[in-house]
PDB file of C-alpha atoms in Angstrom:
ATOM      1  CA  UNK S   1     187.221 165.999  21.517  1.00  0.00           C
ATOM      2  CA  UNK S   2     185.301 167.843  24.468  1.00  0.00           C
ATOM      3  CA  UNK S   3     183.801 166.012  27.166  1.00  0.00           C
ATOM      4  CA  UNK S   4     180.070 165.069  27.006  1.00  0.00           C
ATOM      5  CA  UNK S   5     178.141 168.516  27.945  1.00  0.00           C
ATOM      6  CA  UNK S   6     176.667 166.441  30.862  1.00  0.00           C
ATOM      7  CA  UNK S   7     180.433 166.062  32.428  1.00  0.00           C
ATOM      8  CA  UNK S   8     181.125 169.515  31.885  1.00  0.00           C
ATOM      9  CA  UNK S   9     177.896 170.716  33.323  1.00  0.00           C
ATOM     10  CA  UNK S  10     178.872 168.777  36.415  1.00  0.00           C
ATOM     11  CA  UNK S  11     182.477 170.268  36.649  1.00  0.00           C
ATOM     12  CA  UNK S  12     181.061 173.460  36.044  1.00  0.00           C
ATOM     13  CA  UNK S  13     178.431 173.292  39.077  1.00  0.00           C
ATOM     14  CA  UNK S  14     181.168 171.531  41.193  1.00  0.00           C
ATOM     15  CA  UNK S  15     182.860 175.003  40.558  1.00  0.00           C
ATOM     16  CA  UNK S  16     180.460 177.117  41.095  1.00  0.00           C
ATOM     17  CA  UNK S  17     179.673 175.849  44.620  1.00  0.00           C
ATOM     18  CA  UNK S  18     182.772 174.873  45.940  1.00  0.00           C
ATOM     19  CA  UNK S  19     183.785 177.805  48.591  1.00  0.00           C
ATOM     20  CA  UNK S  20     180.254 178.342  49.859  1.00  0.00           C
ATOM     21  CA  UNK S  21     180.148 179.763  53.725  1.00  0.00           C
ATOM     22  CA  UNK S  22     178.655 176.503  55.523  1.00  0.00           C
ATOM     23  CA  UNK S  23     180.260 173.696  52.687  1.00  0.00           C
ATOM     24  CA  UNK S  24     183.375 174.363  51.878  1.00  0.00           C
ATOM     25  CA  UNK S  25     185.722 172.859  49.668  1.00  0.00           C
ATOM     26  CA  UNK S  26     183.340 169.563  50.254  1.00  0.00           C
ATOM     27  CA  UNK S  27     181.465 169.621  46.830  1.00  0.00           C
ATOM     28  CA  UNK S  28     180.752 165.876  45.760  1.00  0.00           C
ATOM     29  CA  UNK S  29     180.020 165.283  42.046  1.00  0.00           C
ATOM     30  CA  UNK S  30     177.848 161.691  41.436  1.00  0.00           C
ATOM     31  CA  UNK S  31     178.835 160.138  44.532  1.00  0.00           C
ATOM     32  CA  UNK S  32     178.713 156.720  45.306  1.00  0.00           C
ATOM     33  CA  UNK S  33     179.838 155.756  49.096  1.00  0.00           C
ATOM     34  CA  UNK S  34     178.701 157.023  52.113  1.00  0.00           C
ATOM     35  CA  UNK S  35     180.410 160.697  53.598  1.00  0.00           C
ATOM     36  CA  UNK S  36     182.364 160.493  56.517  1.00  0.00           C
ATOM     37  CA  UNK S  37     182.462 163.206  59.297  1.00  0.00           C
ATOM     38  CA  UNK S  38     185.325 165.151  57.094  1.00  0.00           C
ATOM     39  CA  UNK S  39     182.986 165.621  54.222  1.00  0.00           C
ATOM     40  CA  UNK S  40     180.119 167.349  55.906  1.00  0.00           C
ATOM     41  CA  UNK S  41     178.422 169.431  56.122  1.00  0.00           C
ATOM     42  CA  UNK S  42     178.640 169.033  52.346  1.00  0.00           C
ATOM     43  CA  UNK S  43     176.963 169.207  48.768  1.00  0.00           C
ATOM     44  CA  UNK S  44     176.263 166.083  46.830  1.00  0.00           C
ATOM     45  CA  UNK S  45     175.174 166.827  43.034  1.00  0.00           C
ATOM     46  CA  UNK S  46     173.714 164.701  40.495  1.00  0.00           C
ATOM     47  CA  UNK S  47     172.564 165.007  37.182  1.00  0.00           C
ATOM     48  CA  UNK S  48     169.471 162.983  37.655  1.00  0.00           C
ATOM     49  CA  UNK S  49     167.619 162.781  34.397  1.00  0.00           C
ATOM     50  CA  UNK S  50     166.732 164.264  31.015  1.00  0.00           C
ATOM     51  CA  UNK S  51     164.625 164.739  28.552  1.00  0.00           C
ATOM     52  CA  UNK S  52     164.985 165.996  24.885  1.00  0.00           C
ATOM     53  CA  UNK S  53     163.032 167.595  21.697  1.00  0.00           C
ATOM     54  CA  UNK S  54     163.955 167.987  18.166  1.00  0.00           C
ATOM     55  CA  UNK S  55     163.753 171.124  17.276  1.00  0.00           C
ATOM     56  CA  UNK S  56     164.721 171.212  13.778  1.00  0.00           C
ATOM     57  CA  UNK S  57     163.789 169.539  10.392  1.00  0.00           C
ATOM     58  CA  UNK S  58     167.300 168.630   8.995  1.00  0.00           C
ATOM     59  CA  UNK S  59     169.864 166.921   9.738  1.00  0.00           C
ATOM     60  CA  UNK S  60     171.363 166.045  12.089  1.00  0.00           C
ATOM     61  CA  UNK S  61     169.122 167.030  14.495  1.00  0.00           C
ATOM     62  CA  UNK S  62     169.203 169.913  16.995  1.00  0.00           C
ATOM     63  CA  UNK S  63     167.978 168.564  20.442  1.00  0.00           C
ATOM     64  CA  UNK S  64     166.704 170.555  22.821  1.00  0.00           C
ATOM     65  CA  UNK S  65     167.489 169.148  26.241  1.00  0.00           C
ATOM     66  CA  UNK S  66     166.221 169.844  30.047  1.00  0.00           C
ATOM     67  CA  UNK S  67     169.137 168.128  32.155  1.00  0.00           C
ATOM     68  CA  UNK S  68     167.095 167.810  35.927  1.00  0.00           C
ATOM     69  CA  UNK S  69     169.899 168.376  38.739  1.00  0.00           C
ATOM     70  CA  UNK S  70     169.952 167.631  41.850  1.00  0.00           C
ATOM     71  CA  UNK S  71     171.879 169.127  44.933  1.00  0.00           C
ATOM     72  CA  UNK S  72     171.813 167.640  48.165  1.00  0.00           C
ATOM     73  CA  UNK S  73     172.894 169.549  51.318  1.00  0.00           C
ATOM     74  CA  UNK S  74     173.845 167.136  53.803  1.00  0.00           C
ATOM     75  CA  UNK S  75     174.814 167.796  57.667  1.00  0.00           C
ATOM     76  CA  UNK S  76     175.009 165.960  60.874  1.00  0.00           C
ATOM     77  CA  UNK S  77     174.355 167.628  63.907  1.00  0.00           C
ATOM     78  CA  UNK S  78     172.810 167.104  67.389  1.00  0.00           C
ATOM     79  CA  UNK S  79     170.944 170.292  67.164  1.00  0.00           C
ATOM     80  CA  UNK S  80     169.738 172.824  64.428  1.00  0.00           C
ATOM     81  CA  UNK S  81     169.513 170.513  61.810  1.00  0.00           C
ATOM     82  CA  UNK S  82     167.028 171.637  59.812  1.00  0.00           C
ATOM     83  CA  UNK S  83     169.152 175.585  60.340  1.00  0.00           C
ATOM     84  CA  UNK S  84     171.863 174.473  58.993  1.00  0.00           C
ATOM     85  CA  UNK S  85     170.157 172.498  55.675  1.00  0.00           C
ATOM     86  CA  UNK S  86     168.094 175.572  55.418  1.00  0.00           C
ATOM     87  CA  UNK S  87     171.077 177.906  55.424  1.00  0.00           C
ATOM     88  CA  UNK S  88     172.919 175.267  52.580  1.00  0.00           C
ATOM     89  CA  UNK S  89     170.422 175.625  50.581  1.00  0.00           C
ATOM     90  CA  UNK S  90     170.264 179.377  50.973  1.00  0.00           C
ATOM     91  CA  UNK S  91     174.060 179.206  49.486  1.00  0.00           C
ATOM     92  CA  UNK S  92     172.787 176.711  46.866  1.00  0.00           C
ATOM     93  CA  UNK S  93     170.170 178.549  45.784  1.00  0.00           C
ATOM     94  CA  UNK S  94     171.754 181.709  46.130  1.00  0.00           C
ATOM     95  CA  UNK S  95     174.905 180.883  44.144  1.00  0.00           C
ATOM     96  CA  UNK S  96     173.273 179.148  41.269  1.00  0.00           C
ATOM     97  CA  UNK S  97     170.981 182.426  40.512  1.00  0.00           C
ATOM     98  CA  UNK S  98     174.038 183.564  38.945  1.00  0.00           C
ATOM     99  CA  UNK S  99     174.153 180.820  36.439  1.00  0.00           C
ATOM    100  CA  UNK S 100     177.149 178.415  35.418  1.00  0.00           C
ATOM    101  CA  UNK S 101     179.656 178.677  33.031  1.00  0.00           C
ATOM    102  CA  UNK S 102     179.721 175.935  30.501  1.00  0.00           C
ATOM    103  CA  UNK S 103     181.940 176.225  27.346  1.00  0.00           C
ATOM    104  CA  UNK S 104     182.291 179.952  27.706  1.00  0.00           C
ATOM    105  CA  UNK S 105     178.839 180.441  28.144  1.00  0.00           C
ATOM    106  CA  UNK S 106     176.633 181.091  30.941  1.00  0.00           C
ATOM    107  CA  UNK S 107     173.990 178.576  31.145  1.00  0.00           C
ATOM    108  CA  UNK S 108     170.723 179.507  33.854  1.00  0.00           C
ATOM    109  CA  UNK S 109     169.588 176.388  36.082  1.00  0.00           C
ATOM    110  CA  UNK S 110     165.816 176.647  37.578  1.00  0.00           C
ATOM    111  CA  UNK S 111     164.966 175.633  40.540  1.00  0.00           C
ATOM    112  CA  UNK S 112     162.024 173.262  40.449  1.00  0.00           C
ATOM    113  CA  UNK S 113     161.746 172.241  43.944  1.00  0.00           C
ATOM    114  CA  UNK S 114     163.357 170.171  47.248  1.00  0.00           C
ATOM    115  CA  UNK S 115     162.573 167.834  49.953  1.00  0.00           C
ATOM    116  CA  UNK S 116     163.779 167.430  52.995  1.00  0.00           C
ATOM    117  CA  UNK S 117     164.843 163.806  55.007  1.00  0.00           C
ATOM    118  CA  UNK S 118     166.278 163.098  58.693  1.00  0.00           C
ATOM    119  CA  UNK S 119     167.248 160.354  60.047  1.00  0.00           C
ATOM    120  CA  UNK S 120     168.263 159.262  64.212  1.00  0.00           C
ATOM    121  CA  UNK S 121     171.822 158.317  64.695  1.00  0.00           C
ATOM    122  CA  UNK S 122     174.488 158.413  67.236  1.00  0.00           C
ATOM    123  CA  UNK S 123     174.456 161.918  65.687  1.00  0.00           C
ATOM    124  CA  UNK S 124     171.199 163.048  63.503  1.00  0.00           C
ATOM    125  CA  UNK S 125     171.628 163.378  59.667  1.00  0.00           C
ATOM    126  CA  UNK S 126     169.625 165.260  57.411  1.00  0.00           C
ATOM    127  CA  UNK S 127     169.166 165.906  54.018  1.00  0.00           C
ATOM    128  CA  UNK S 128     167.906 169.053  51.632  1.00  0.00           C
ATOM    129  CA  UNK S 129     167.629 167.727  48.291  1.00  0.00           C
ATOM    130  CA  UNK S 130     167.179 171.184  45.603  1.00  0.00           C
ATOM    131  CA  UNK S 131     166.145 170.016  41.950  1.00  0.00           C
ATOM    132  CA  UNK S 132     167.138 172.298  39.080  1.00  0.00           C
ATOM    133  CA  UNK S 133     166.341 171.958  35.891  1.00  0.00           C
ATOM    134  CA  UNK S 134     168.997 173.420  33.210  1.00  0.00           C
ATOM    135  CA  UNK S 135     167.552 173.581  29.419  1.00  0.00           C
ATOM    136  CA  UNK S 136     170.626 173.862  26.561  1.00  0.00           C
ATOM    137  CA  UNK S 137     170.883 172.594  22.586  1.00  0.00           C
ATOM    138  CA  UNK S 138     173.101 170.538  21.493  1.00  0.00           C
ATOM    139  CA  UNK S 139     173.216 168.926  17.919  1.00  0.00           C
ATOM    140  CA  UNK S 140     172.401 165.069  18.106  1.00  0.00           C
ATOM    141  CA  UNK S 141     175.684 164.119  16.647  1.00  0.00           C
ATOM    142  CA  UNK S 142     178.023 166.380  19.012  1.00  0.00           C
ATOM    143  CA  UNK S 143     176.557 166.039  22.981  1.00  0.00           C
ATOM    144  CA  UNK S 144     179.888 167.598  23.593  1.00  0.00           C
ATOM    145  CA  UNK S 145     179.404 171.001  21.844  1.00  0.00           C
ATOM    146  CA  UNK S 146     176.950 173.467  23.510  1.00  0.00           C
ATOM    147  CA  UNK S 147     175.160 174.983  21.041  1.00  0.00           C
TER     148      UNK S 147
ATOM    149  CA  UNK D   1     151.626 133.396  84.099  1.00  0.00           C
ATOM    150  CA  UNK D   2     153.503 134.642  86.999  1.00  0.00           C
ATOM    151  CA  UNK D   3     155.813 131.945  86.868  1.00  0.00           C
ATOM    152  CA  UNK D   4     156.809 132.629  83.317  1.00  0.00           C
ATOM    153  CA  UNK D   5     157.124 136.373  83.918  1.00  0.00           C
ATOM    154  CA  UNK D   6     159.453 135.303  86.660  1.00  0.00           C
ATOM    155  CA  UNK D   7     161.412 133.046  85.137  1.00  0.00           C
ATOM    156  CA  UNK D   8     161.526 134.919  81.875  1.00  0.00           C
ATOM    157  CA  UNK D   9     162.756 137.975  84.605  1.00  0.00           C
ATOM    158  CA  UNK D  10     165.650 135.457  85.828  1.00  0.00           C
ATOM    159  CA  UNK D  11     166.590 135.061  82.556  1.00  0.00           C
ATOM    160  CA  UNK D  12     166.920 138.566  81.654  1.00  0.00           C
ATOM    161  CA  UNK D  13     168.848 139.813  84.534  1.00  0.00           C
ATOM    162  CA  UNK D  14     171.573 136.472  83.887  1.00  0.00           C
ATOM    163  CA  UNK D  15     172.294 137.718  80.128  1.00  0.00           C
ATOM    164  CA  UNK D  16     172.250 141.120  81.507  1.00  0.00           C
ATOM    165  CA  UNK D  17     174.639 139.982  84.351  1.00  0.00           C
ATOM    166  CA  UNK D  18     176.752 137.393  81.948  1.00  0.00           C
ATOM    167  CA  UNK D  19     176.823 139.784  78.909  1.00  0.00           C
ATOM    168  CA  UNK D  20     176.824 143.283  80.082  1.00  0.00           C
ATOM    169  CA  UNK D  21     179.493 145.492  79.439  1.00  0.00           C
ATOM    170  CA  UNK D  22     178.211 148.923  80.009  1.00  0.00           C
ATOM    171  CA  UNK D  23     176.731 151.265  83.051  1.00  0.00           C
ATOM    172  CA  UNK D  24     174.821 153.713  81.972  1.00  0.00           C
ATOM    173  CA  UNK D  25     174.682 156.658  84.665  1.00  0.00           C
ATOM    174  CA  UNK D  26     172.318 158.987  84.636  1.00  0.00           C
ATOM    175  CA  UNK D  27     173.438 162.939  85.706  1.00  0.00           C
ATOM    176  CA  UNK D  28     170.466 163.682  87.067  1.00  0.00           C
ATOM    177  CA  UNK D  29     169.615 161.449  89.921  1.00  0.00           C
ATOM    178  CA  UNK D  30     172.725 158.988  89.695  1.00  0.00           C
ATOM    179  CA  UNK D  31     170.509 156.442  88.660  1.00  0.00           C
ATOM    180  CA  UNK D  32     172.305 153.633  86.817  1.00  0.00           C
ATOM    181  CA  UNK D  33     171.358 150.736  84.351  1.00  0.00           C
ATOM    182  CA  UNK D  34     173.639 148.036  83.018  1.00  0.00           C
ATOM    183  CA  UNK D  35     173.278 146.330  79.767  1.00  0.00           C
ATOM    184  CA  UNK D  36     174.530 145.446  76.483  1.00  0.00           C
ATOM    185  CA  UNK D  37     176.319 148.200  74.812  1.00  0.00           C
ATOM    186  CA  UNK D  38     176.973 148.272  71.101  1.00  0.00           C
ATOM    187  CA  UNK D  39     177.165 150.843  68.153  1.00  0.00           C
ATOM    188  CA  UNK D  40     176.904 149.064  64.993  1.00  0.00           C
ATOM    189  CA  UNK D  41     178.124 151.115  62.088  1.00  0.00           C
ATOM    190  CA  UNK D  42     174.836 152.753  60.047  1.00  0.00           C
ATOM    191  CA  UNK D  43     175.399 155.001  56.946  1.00  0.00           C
ATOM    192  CA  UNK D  44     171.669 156.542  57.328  1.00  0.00           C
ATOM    193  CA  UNK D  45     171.053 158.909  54.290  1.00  0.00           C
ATOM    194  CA  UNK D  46     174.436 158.511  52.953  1.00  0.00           C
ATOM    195  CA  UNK D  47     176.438 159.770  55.929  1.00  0.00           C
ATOM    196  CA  UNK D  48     178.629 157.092  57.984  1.00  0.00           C
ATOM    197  CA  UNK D  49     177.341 156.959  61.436  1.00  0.00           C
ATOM    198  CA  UNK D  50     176.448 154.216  64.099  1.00  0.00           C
ATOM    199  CA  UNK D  51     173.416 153.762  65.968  1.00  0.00           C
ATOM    200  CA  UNK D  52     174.695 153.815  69.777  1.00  0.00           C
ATOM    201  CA  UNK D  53     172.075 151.551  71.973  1.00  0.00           C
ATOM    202  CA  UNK D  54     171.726 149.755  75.613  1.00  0.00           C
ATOM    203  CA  UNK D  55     170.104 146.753  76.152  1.00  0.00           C
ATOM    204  CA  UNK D  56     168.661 146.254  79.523  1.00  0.00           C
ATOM    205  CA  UNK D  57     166.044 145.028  81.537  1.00  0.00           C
ATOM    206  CA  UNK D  58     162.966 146.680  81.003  1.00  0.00           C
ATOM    207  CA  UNK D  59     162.102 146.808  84.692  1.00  0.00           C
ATOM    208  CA  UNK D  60     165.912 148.440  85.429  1.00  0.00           C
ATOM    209  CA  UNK D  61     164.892 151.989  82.979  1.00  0.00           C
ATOM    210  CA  UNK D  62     163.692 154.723  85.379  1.00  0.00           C
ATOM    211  CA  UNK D  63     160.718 156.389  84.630  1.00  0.00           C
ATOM    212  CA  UNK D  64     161.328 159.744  82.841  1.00  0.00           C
ATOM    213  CA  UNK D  65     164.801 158.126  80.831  1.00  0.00           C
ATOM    214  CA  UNK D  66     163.789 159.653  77.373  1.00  0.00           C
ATOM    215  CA  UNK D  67     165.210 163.233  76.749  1.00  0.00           C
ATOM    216  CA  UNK D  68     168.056 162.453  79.711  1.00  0.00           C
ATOM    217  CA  UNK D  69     171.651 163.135  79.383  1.00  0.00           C
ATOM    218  CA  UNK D  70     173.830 159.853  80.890  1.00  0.00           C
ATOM    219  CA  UNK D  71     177.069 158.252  80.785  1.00  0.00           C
ATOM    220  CA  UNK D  72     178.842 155.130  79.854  1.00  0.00           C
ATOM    221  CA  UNK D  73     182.862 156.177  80.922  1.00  0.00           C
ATOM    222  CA  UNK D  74     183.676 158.844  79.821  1.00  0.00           C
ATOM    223  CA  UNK D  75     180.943 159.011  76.645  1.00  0.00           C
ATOM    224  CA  UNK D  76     178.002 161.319  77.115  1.00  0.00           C
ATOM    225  CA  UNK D  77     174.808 160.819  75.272  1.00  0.00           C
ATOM    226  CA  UNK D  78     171.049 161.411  75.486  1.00  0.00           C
ATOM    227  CA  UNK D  79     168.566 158.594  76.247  1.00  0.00           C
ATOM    228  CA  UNK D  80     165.858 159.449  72.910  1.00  0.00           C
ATOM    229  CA  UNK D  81     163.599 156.343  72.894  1.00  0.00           C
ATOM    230  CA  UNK D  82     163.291 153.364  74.886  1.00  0.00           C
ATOM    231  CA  UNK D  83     162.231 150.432  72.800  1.00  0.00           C
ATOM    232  CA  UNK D  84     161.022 147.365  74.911  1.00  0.00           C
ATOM    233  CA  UNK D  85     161.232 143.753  73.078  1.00  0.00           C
ATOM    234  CA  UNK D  86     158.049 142.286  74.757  1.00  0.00           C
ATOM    235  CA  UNK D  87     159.999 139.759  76.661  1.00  0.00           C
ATOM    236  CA  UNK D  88     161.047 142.145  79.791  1.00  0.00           C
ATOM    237  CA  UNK D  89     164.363 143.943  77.572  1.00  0.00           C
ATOM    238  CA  UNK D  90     164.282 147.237  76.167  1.00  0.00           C
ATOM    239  CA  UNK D  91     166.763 149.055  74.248  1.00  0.00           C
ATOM    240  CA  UNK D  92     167.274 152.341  75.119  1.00  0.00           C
ATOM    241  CA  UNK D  93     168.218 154.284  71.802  1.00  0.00           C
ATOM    242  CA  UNK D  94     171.094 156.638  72.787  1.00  0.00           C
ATOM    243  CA  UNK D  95     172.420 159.855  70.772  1.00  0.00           C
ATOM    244  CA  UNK D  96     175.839 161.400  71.497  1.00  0.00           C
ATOM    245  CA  UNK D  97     176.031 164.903  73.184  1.00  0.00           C
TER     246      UNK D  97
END
């Protein structure tokens, strides 16, 4: 049995943006502890939330679903901060225009929006946050299968 | 009043004196400032980090500190905010360089 479509939509974005110009190899799927200085400047992704339809009559249901992603550039530097989240982003944004492939199939994330947070330190940290939302069907009684 | 400033003053400059273990040098000027040194791990934003800091005598921070480039050793780091405590110490928020 495949993986839930929510794990492989992860793996597939971690693949898509791992080898960007500014981030790397240092692609971090749903992570929990803080980054140290050898994973940044980096990409933290989640998939945040979602939200499904029916869109048939029978059974078992087809669902439509809108997965909301979210990517997270995140640097540390005593100068050109903002630069170097707004460059990230730029390879974020950039890279998923060309859609990911999920189960064979290329699947098109939206962007919906970002926000931006700094913080003082003994070296400043900031952070670009870039939602996507990513619509797919699935049938209610196989999240695994794209359909 | 003046008393209490005074003594409060004394008191200062003996923890100062007792528990300092940092100079801070400024580049320009030479000026220098002793204190309380400590960088207490932070992970602001989800990034490890510490937040580098002086405490000193309020009345020992030249004019013009914020935005200056000084020393403790062999460390470099800018002074960006000086936060006095309202009893005569500040704490003069430090970034690396």
């Amino acid at each position: 049995m495949a993986d839930h479509l929510h794990k492989q939509i992860r793996a597939a974005l971690v693949v898509r943006l791992t080898g960007l110009t500014t981030s790397g190899a240092r692609v971090y799927a749903n992570r929990l502890y803080p980054m140290d200085s050898a994973s940044l400047p980096g990409l933290r992704l989640y998939a945040d939330s979602e939200s499904a339809e029916v869109v048939t009559v029978h059974g078992p249901a087809v669902l439509e679903r809108a997965l909301d992603i979210a990517v997270e550039a995140c640097a540390q530097a005593s100068s050109a901060l903002d630069d170097t989240l707004d460059l990230m982003s730029k390879e974020v944004e950039t890279a998923l225009a060309g859609g990911i492939t999920v189960a064979g199939r290329n699947l098109m994330p939206t962007y919906t929006g970002m926000s931006y947070q700094d913080e003082a330190a003994d070296k400043p940290v900031g952070v670009k946050r870039m939602t996507f939302s990513l619509t797919f069907a699935a049938a209610a009684n196989a999240p695994d299968t794209l359909l | 009043m003046v008393a209490a400033t005074a003594r409060e003053d004394r008191l200062n400059r003996a923890c100062v004196r007792h528990h300092g273990n940092a100079v801070l040098v400024f580049a320009v000027g030479g000026g220098q400032v002793s204190g309380i040194f400590d960088a207490a791990y932070a992970d602001p934003l989800g990034m490890e980090n510490t937040r580098p800091r002086l405490l000193c005598a309020a009345a020992d921070v030249p004019s013009g500190a914020v935005g200056q480039t000084a020393s403790i050793g062999a460390e470099a780091f800018t002074v960006r905010a000086i936060e006095p405590d309202g009893t005569g110490m500040a704490a003069l928020i430090l970034e690396r360089v």
